[in-house]
Amino acid sequence: MSLVGHQSPPIFKQGPTPLLRLFVLVSVCLAMLVADLRFRYLEVMRQGLSVATYPLQMAAAAPVDFVRAAGVYFATLVEVQKDNAELRRSQLEAAQRLLRFEQIERDNAQLRELLQMAPTVGVHSVAAEILYDAPDPFSRKVILDRGSQHGVEAGMAVVNAQGMIGQVTRVYPVQAEVTLLTDKDQAVPVQVARNGLRGVLFGAGHGRLELRFTLSGVDVKAGDRLDTSGLDGMFLAGLPVAEVVSVDRESDTFALVVCEPVAGVERTTQVLVLGRAEAPPPRPAETAAQPKRQG
């Protein structure tokens, strides 16, 4: 059989080498990358592809989003159930306290009627908000958004939900300055709630208070609560003020009684300004001269 003029099948034809093909393809890709980076000619194609593949991306991410949303939903549901249970418990406790308070009010009214005592006088109160701290960095004072036009007067006590935080010391038409309990110039007449021992509480700075001029042998101990005594004629009696932290009796004369406020003096923003409905009676005037003795 003659093989003249016979050509080998295409499968046996030898083309460019694989290395040359790789080099050509890499060169074309690099040229396209450089051209796209410089001329942005593929930007439209890229945007079109992103729009076309967006439904596919959303479909691919749907299971993950569903699982994440379900987890957030059930976690929120559990948290809401806990909050509802806590609110129901707080509501029941508040209702019980309200019932006890109403019963105490009725008992007090009956006792006053039996003793023929005058009814207690209510107090004027003004809700206010702390705007900012006073500009003096060496004092602990704040500015309220209520002033003389709202019924605020100098000397009124300022309290929050936990207790007393300070006293109004300066009043403007629409604002008022409050000196906090921790200010070194602030003093409050107090008494120990446990035994009625009276004293004067002074600000000591750095969030602390001191019950000064307390004899070493008096019955004061850590954990005692201090309330306003009302003997100064300015503050209402019975307002929670501070709690005794430590008592140092090393001195033979006076004990060092360190206290801390029961209210968040440095952290509160919503306050209530309390005052008396009637001014206290004036102090008795001192006689100008002592009467002469009869010889």
Short mmCIF file of N, CA, C and O in Angstrom, two decimals, residues 78-192:
data_model
loop_
_atom_site.label_atom_id
_atom_site.label_comp_id
_atom_site.label_asym_id
_atom_site.label_seq_id
_atom_site.Cartn_x
_atom_site.Cartn_y
_atom_site.Cartn_z
N VAL A 78 -37.51 36.18 73.61
CA VAL A 78 -37.16 35.76 74.97
C VAL A 78 -36.89 36.97 75.86
O VAL A 78 -37.32 37.03 77.02
N GLU A 79 -36.18 37.97 75.31
CA GLU A 79 -35.89 39.18 76.09
C GLU A 79 -37.17 39.93 76.44
O GLU A 79 -37.32 40.43 77.57
N VAL A 80 -38.08 40.02 75.49
CA VAL A 80 -39.36 40.71 75.76
C VAL A 80 -40.17 39.96 76.82
O VAL A 80 -40.79 40.58 77.69
N GLN A 81 -40.17 38.64 76.77
CA GLN A 81 -40.87 37.87 77.79
C GLN A 81 -40.26 38.10 79.16
O GLN A 81 -40.99 38.24 80.16
N LYS A 82 -38.92 38.14 79.24
CA LYS A 82 -38.28 38.43 80.53
C LYS A 82 -38.65 39.83 81.03
O LYS A 82 -38.94 40.02 82.22
N ASP A 83 -38.62 40.81 80.10
CA ASP A 83 -38.97 42.18 80.50
C ASP A 83 -40.43 42.26 80.96
O ASP A 83 -40.74 42.96 81.93
N ASN A 84 -41.32 41.55 80.27
CA ASN A 84 -42.72 41.56 80.68
C ASN A 84 -42.91 40.94 82.06
O ASN A 84 -43.68 41.45 82.89
N ALA A 85 -42.20 39.85 82.30
CA ALA A 85 -42.30 39.22 83.63
C ALA A 85 -41.76 40.15 84.71
O ALA A 85 -42.36 40.28 85.79
N GLU A 86 -40.65 40.84 84.41
CA GLU A 86 -40.09 41.77 85.38
C GLU A 86 -41.04 42.95 85.62
O GLU A 86 -41.22 43.41 86.76
N LEU A 87 -41.66 43.46 84.55
CA LEU A 87 -42.61 44.56 84.70
C LEU A 87 -43.85 44.13 85.49
O LEU A 87 -44.36 44.91 86.31
N ARG A 88 -44.32 42.91 85.26
CA ARG A 88 -45.47 42.43 86.05
C ARG A 88 -45.11 42.33 87.52
O ARG A 88 -45.90 42.72 88.40
N ARG A 89 -43.90 41.81 87.80
CA ARG A 89 -43.49 41.70 89.20
C ARG A 89 -43.35 43.08 89.84
O ARG A 89 -43.80 43.31 90.97
N SER A 90 -42.74 44.03 89.10
CA SER A 90 -42.60 45.39 89.62
C SER A 90 -43.97 46.05 89.82
O SER A 90 -44.19 46.77 90.80
N GLN A 91 -44.90 45.78 88.91
CA GLN A 91 -46.24 46.35 89.05
C GLN A 91 -46.94 45.80 90.28
O GLN A 91 -47.62 46.54 91.01
N LEU A 92 -46.78 44.50 90.53
CA LEU A 92 -47.40 43.92 91.72
C LEU A 92 -46.79 44.50 92.99
O LEU A 92 -47.51 44.83 93.94
N GLU A 93 -45.46 44.64 93.00
CA GLU A 93 -44.81 45.22 94.18
C GLU A 93 -45.25 46.66 94.38
O GLU A 93 -45.50 47.09 95.52
N ALA A 94 -45.35 47.42 93.28
CA ALA A 94 -45.81 48.81 93.40
C ALA A 94 -47.25 48.88 93.89
O ALA A 94 -47.60 49.75 94.70
N ALA A 95 -48.08 47.97 93.41
CA ALA A 95 -49.47 47.94 93.87
C ALA A 95 -49.56 47.61 95.35
O ALA A 95 -50.35 48.21 96.10
N GLN A 96 -48.72 46.68 95.81
CA GLN A 96 -48.70 46.34 97.23
C GLN A 96 -48.24 47.54 98.06
O GLN A 96 -48.83 47.84 99.11
N ARG A 97 -47.18 48.21 97.60
CA ARG A 97 -46.71 49.39 98.35
C ARG A 97 -47.77 50.48 98.36
O ARG A 97 -47.95 51.17 99.37
N LEU A 98 -48.48 50.65 97.24
CA LEU A 98 -49.52 51.67 97.18
C LEU A 98 -50.65 51.34 98.15
O LEU A 98 -51.17 52.24 98.85
N LEU A 99 -51.03 50.07 98.24
CA LEU A 99 -52.08 49.68 99.18
C LEU A 99 -51.64 49.93 100.62
O LEU A 99 -52.43 50.44 101.43
N ARG A 100 -50.38 49.58 100.92
CA ARG A 100 -49.89 49.85 102.28
C ARG A 100 -49.83 51.34 102.56
O ARG A 100 -50.15 51.80 103.66
N PHE A 101 -49.41 52.11 101.55
CA PHE A 101 -49.33 53.56 101.73
C PHE A 101 -50.72 54.15 101.98
O PHE A 101 -50.89 55.01 102.86
N GLU A 102 -51.70 53.70 101.21
CA GLU A 102 -53.06 54.20 101.43
C GLU A 102 -53.58 53.82 102.81
O GLU A 102 -54.25 54.63 103.47
N GLN A 103 -53.25 52.61 103.26
CA GLN A 103 -53.68 52.20 104.60
C GLN A 103 -53.00 53.06 105.66
O GLN A 103 -53.64 53.48 106.64
N ILE A 104 -51.72 53.34 105.47
CA ILE A 104 -51.00 54.19 106.43
C ILE A 104 -51.59 55.60 106.44
O ILE A 104 -51.73 56.22 107.51
N GLU A 105 -51.93 56.11 105.25
CA GLU A 105 -52.54 57.44 105.19
C GLU A 105 -53.88 57.47 105.94
O GLU A 105 -54.17 58.43 106.67
N ARG A 106 -54.67 56.44 105.78
CA ARG A 106 -55.95 56.39 106.50
C ARG A 106 -55.71 56.29 108.01
O ARG A 106 -56.40 56.97 108.81
N ASP A 107 -54.74 55.48 108.42
CA ASP A 107 -54.44 55.37 109.84
C ASP A 107 -53.95 56.69 110.41
O ASP A 107 -54.34 57.09 111.52
N ASN A 108 -53.09 57.38 109.66
CA ASN A 108 -52.61 58.68 110.13
C ASN A 108 -53.74 59.69 110.24
O ASN A 108 -53.80 60.49 111.20
N ALA A 109 -54.65 59.68 109.27
CA ALA A 109 -55.78 60.61 109.35
C ALA A 109 -56.66 60.32 110.56
O ALA A 109 -57.11 61.25 111.26
N GLN A 110 -56.87 59.04 110.86
CA GLN A 110 -57.67 58.69 112.03
C GLN A 110 -56.96 59.09 113.32
O GLN A 110 -57.60 59.63 114.25
N LEU A 111 -55.65 58.86 113.39
CA LEU A 111 -54.91 59.23 114.60
C LEU A 111 -54.91 60.74 114.79
O LEU A 111 -55.07 61.23 115.92
N ARG A 112 -54.73 61.48 113.70
CA ARG A 112 -54.75 62.94 113.84
C ARG A 112 -56.13 63.44 114.24
O ARG A 112 -56.25 64.42 114.98
N GLU A 113 -57.16 62.79 113.75
CA GLU A 113 -58.50 63.19 114.15
C GLU A 113 -58.73 62.89 115.62
O GLU A 113 -59.34 63.69 116.34
N LEU A 114 -58.23 61.74 116.10
CA LEU A 114 -58.39 61.41 117.51
C LEU A 114 -57.60 62.36 118.40
O LEU A 114 -58.07 62.77 119.46
N LEU A 115 -56.40 62.72 117.94
CA LEU A 115 -55.54 63.61 118.73
C LEU A 115 -55.83 65.07 118.49
O LEU A 115 -55.18 65.94 119.08
N GLN A 116 -56.79 65.35 117.60
CA GLN A 116 -57.17 66.72 117.27
C GLN A 116 -55.97 67.53 116.78
O GLN A 116 -55.72 68.66 117.17
N MET A 117 -55.19 66.88 115.89
CA MET A 117 -54.02 67.54 115.31
C MET A 117 -54.38 68.08 113.94
O MET A 117 -55.27 67.57 113.25
N ALA A 118 -53.67 69.12 113.57
CA ALA A 118 -53.90 69.71 112.24
C ALA A 118 -53.36 68.77 111.17
O ALA A 118 -52.38 68.06 111.38
N PRO A 119 -53.97 68.74 109.99
CA PRO A 119 -53.46 67.88 108.92
C PRO A 119 -52.10 68.36 108.43
O PRO A 119 -51.76 69.54 108.54
N THR A 120 -51.32 67.40 107.92
CA THR A 120 -50.00 67.75 107.42
C THR A 120 -50.12 68.63 106.19
O THR A 120 -51.04 68.52 105.40
N VAL A 121 -49.18 69.51 106.06
CA VAL A 121 -49.19 70.47 104.96
C VAL A 121 -48.42 69.88 103.79
O VAL A 121 -47.30 69.38 103.95
N GLY A 122 -49.00 69.92 102.60
CA GLY A 122 -48.32 69.42 101.42
C GLY A 122 -47.21 70.35 100.98
O GLY A 122 -47.11 71.49 101.44
N VAL A 123 -46.38 69.88 100.09
CA VAL A 123 -45.24 70.66 99.63
C VAL A 123 -45.39 70.97 98.15
O VAL A 123 -46.00 70.22 97.40
N HIS A 124 -44.84 72.09 97.77
CA HIS A 124 -44.82 72.48 96.37
C HIS A 124 -43.59 71.85 95.71
O HIS A 124 -42.48 71.94 96.24
N SER A 125 -43.76 71.20 94.58
CA SER A 125 -42.65 70.54 93.89
C SER A 125 -42.64 70.95 92.43
O SER A 125 -43.68 71.22 91.83
N VAL A 126 -41.44 71.00 91.87
CA VAL A 126 -41.24 71.39 90.47
C VAL A 126 -40.31 70.36 89.83
O VAL A 126 -39.19 70.14 90.32
N ALA A 127 -40.76 69.72 88.77
CA ALA A 127 -39.92 68.78 88.03
C ALA A 127 -38.95 69.57 87.15
O ALA A 127 -39.32 70.54 86.49
N ALA A 128 -37.69 69.15 87.15
CA ALA A 128 -36.67 69.88 86.40
C ALA A 128 -35.67 68.88 85.83
O ALA A 128 -35.64 67.71 86.20
N GLU A 129 -34.84 69.40 84.94
CA GLU A 129 -33.79 68.60 84.30
C GLU A 129 -32.47 69.35 84.40
O GLU A 129 -32.42 70.58 84.25
N ILE A 130 -31.41 68.61 84.67
CA ILE A 130 -30.08 69.21 84.76
C ILE A 130 -29.56 69.49 83.36
O ILE A 130 -29.47 68.59 82.52
N LEU A 131 -29.23 70.75 83.10
CA LEU A 131 -28.75 71.15 81.78
C LEU A 131 -27.25 70.91 81.63
O LEU A 131 -26.80 70.29 80.67
N TYR A 132 -26.47 71.40 82.58
CA TYR A 132 -25.01 71.27 82.50
C TYR A 132 -24.41 71.61 83.86
O TYR A 132 -25.09 72.12 84.75
N ASP A 133 -23.13 71.31 84.00
CA ASP A 133 -22.39 71.64 85.21
C ASP A 133 -22.08 73.13 85.23
O ASP A 133 -21.96 73.78 84.18
N ALA A 134 -21.91 73.66 86.44
CA ALA A 134 -21.52 75.07 86.58
C ALA A 134 -20.11 75.27 86.05
O ALA A 134 -19.29 74.33 86.05
N PRO A 135 -19.78 76.48 85.59
CA PRO A 135 -18.45 76.70 84.99
C PRO A 135 -17.30 76.62 85.98
O PRO A 135 -16.16 76.48 85.57
N ASP A 136 -17.57 76.70 87.28
CA ASP A 136 -16.50 76.67 88.27
C ASP A 136 -16.02 75.24 88.46
O ASP A 136 -16.77 74.38 88.94
N PRO A 137 -14.75 74.91 88.10
CA PRO A 137 -14.29 73.51 88.23
C PRO A 137 -14.01 73.10 89.66
O PRO A 137 -13.83 71.91 89.93
N PHE A 138 -13.94 74.06 90.60
CA PHE A 138 -13.61 73.74 91.98
C PHE A 138 -14.85 73.55 92.85
O PHE A 138 -14.72 73.37 94.06
N SER A 139 -16.01 73.60 92.27
CA SER A 139 -17.24 73.39 93.03
C SER A 139 -18.08 72.34 92.35
O SER A 139 -17.91 72.06 91.16
N ARG A 140 -18.98 71.76 93.11
CA ARG A 140 -19.89 70.74 92.58
C ARG A 140 -21.28 71.36 92.48
O ARG A 140 -22.08 71.27 93.42
N LYS A 141 -21.53 72.02 91.36
CA LYS A 141 -22.80 72.70 91.15
C LYS A 141 -23.31 72.37 89.75
O LYS A 141 -22.52 72.13 88.83
N VAL A 142 -24.64 72.38 89.60
CA VAL A 142 -25.27 72.12 88.32
C VAL A 142 -26.33 73.18 88.07
O VAL A 142 -26.77 73.88 89.00
N ILE A 143 -26.76 73.28 86.82
CA ILE A 143 -27.75 74.26 86.41
C ILE A 143 -29.01 73.53 85.97
O ILE A 143 -28.94 72.60 85.14
N LEU A 144 -30.17 73.94 86.52
CA LEU A 144 -31.46 73.35 86.16
C LEU A 144 -32.15 74.20 85.09
O LEU A 144 -31.83 75.39 84.92
N ASP A 145 -33.12 73.58 84.41
CA ASP A 145 -33.87 74.30 83.37
C ASP A 145 -35.14 74.93 83.92
O ASP A 145 -36.06 75.22 83.18
N ARG A 146 -35.23 75.13 85.22
CA ARG A 146 -36.36 75.80 85.86
C ARG A 146 -35.84 76.91 86.76
O ARG A 146 -34.78 76.76 87.37
N GLY A 147 -36.61 78.02 86.83
CA GLY A 147 -36.18 79.15 87.63
C GLY A 147 -37.31 79.77 88.41
O GLY A 147 -38.32 79.12 88.73
N SER A 148 -37.17 81.06 88.71
CA SER A 148 -38.16 81.75 89.54
C SER A 148 -39.52 81.81 88.85
O SER A 148 -40.55 81.84 89.52
N GLN A 149 -39.55 81.83 87.52
CA GLN A 149 -40.83 81.86 86.81
C GLN A 149 -41.60 80.56 86.97
O GLN A 149 -42.80 80.53 86.72
N HIS A 150 -40.93 79.50 87.37
CA HIS A 150 -41.58 78.20 87.57
C HIS A 150 -41.82 77.89 89.04
O HIS A 150 -42.24 76.78 89.37
N GLY A 151 -41.54 78.84 89.92
CA GLY A 151 -41.78 78.62 91.34
C GLY A 151 -40.59 78.13 92.12
O GLY A 151 -40.73 77.77 93.30
N VAL A 152 -39.41 78.10 91.53
CA VAL A 152 -38.20 77.66 92.22
C VAL A 152 -37.66 78.81 93.06
O VAL A 152 -37.57 79.94 92.59
N GLU A 153 -37.31 78.51 94.31
CA GLU A 153 -36.77 79.51 95.23
C GLU A 153 -35.47 79.01 95.82
O GLU A 153 -35.22 77.79 95.91
N ALA A 154 -34.64 79.95 96.24
CA ALA A 154 -33.38 79.60 96.87
C ALA A 154 -33.65 78.87 98.19
O ALA A 154 -34.54 79.25 98.96
N GLY A 155 -32.87 77.84 98.45
CA GLY A 155 -33.01 77.06 99.68
C GLY A 155 -33.80 75.79 99.52
O GLY A 155 -33.80 74.95 100.41
N MET A 156 -34.51 75.61 98.39
CA MET A 156 -35.30 74.40 98.19
C MET A 156 -34.39 73.18 98.03
O MET A 156 -33.28 73.27 97.51
N ALA A 157 -34.87 72.04 98.50
CA ALA A 157 -34.15 70.79 98.35
C ALA A 157 -34.39 70.21 96.97
O ALA A 157 -35.47 70.34 96.41
N VAL A 158 -33.36 69.57 96.42
CA VAL A 158 -33.43 68.93 95.11
C VAL A 158 -33.21 67.44 95.32
O VAL A 158 -32.21 67.03 95.91
N VAL A 159 -34.15 66.63 94.85
CA VAL A 159 -34.10 65.18 95.08
C VAL A 159 -34.31 64.46 93.75
O VAL A 159 -34.75 65.04 92.76
N ASN A 160 -33.97 63.17 93.77
CA ASN A 160 -34.34 62.27 92.68
C ASN A 160 -35.07 61.08 93.27
O ASN A 160 -35.53 61.15 94.42
N ALA A 161 -35.18 59.98 92.54
CA ALA A 161 -35.96 58.85 93.01
C ALA A 161 -35.34 58.17 94.22
O ALA A 161 -36.04 57.51 94.99
N GLN A 162 -34.02 58.34 94.43
CA GLN A 162 -33.35 57.66 95.54
C GLN A 162 -33.23 58.53 96.80
O GLN A 162 -33.22 58.01 97.90
N GLY A 163 -33.13 59.82 96.63
CA GLY A 163 -32.97 60.68 97.80
C GLY A 163 -32.52 62.06 97.40
O GLY A 163 -32.60 62.47 96.23
N MET A 164 -32.00 62.79 98.36
CA MET A 164 -31.60 64.18 98.16
C MET A 164 -30.25 64.25 97.45
O MET A 164 -29.35 63.46 97.71
N ILE A 165 -30.12 65.21 96.51
CA ILE A 165 -28.86 65.39 95.80
C ILE A 165 -28.25 66.76 96.01
O ILE A 165 -27.05 66.95 95.77
N GLY A 166 -29.04 67.75 96.47
CA GLY A 166 -28.47 69.07 96.67
C GLY A 166 -29.51 70.09 97.09
O GLY A 166 -30.64 69.76 97.46
N GLN A 167 -29.11 71.37 96.98
CA GLN A 167 -29.96 72.48 97.42
C GLN A 167 -29.83 73.62 96.42
O GLN A 167 -28.74 73.92 95.91
N VAL A 168 -30.95 74.27 96.14
CA VAL A 168 -30.95 75.43 95.26
C VAL A 168 -30.28 76.60 95.99
O VAL A 168 -30.71 77.01 97.07
N THR A 169 -29.21 77.13 95.40
CA THR A 169 -28.46 78.22 96.04
C THR A 169 -28.56 79.54 95.29
O THR A 169 -28.25 80.58 95.84
N ARG A 170 -28.95 79.50 94.03
CA ARG A 170 -29.09 80.74 93.26
C ARG A 170 -30.17 80.53 92.22
O ARG A 170 -30.24 79.48 91.58
N VAL A 171 -31.03 81.55 92.06
CA VAL A 171 -32.19 81.42 91.18
C VAL A 171 -32.16 82.52 90.14
O VAL A 171 -31.91 83.69 90.46
N TYR A 172 -32.41 82.15 88.90
CA TYR A 172 -32.55 83.07 87.79
C TYR A 172 -33.98 82.96 87.25
O TYR A 172 -34.74 82.08 87.67
N PRO A 173 -34.37 83.82 86.33
CA PRO A 173 -35.76 83.75 85.84
C PRO A 173 -36.15 82.39 85.24
O PRO A 173 -37.23 81.89 85.52
N VAL A 174 -35.28 81.79 84.44
CA VAL A 174 -35.64 80.52 83.80
C VAL A 174 -34.65 79.41 84.13
O VAL A 174 -34.76 78.30 83.59
N GLN A 175 -33.70 79.66 85.01
CA GLN A 175 -32.74 78.65 85.41
C GLN A 175 -32.44 78.79 86.90
O GLN A 175 -32.79 79.79 87.53
N ALA A 176 -31.83 77.76 87.45
CA ALA A 176 -31.47 77.78 88.86
C ALA A 176 -30.18 77.01 89.06
O ALA A 176 -29.90 76.03 88.36
N GLU A 177 -29.38 77.47 90.01
CA GLU A 177 -28.11 76.82 90.34
C GLU A 177 -28.29 75.96 91.58
O GLU A 177 -28.85 76.40 92.58
N VAL A 178 -27.84 74.72 91.50
CA VAL A 178 -27.97 73.76 92.60
C VAL A 178 -26.58 73.38 93.08
O VAL A 178 -25.73 72.98 92.28
N THR A 179 -26.36 73.49 94.37
CA THR A 179 -25.12 73.03 94.98
C THR A 179 -25.32 71.59 95.44
O THR A 179 -26.21 71.31 96.24
N LEU A 180 -24.51 70.69 94.92
CA LEU A 180 -24.66 69.28 95.24
C LEU A 180 -24.18 68.97 96.65
O LEU A 180 -23.42 69.75 97.25
N LEU A 181 -24.61 67.85 97.17
CA LEU A 181 -24.23 67.47 98.54
C LEU A 181 -22.73 67.31 98.69
O LEU A 181 -22.18 67.54 99.77
N THR A 182 -22.05 66.89 97.62
CA THR A 182 -20.62 66.63 97.70
C THR A 182 -19.77 67.90 97.65
O THR A 182 -18.55 67.81 97.78
N ASP A 183 -20.39 69.06 97.45
CA ASP A 183 -19.63 70.31 97.45
C ASP A 183 -19.12 70.61 98.85
O ASP A 183 -19.82 70.37 99.85
N LYS A 184 -17.90 71.14 98.93
CA LYS A 184 -17.28 71.37 100.24
C LYS A 184 -17.95 72.49 101.03
O LYS A 184 -17.75 72.59 102.24
N ASP A 185 -18.75 73.33 100.38
CA ASP A 185 -19.44 74.41 101.08
C ASP A 185 -20.87 74.04 101.46
O ASP A 185 -21.59 74.88 102.00
N GLN A 186 -21.29 72.81 101.18
CA GLN A 186 -22.67 72.41 101.45
C GLN A 186 -22.76 71.68 102.79
O GLN A 186 -21.96 70.81 103.10
N ALA A 187 -23.76 72.05 103.59
CA ALA A 187 -24.01 71.41 104.89
C ALA A 187 -25.50 71.12 105.02
O ALA A 187 -26.32 71.96 104.64
N VAL A 188 -25.82 69.95 105.55
CA VAL A 188 -27.22 69.52 105.68
C VAL A 188 -27.43 68.97 107.09
O VAL A 188 -26.72 68.04 107.50
N PRO A 189 -28.39 69.49 107.85
CA PRO A 189 -28.72 68.89 109.15
C PRO A 189 -29.39 67.53 108.95
O PRO A 189 -30.36 67.41 108.21
N VAL A 190 -28.86 66.51 109.59
CA VAL A 190 -29.36 65.15 109.41
C VAL A 190 -29.54 64.48 110.77
O VAL A 190 -29.13 65.01 111.81
N GLN A 191 -30.15 63.32 110.72
CA GLN A 191 -30.27 62.47 111.89
C GLN A 191 -30.17 61.02 111.46
O GLN A 191 -30.55 60.65 110.35
N VAL A 192 -29.63 60.20 112.35
CA VAL A 192 -29.49 58.77 112.07
C VAL A 192 -30.87 58.13 112.16
O VAL A 192 -31.57 58.26 113.16
#
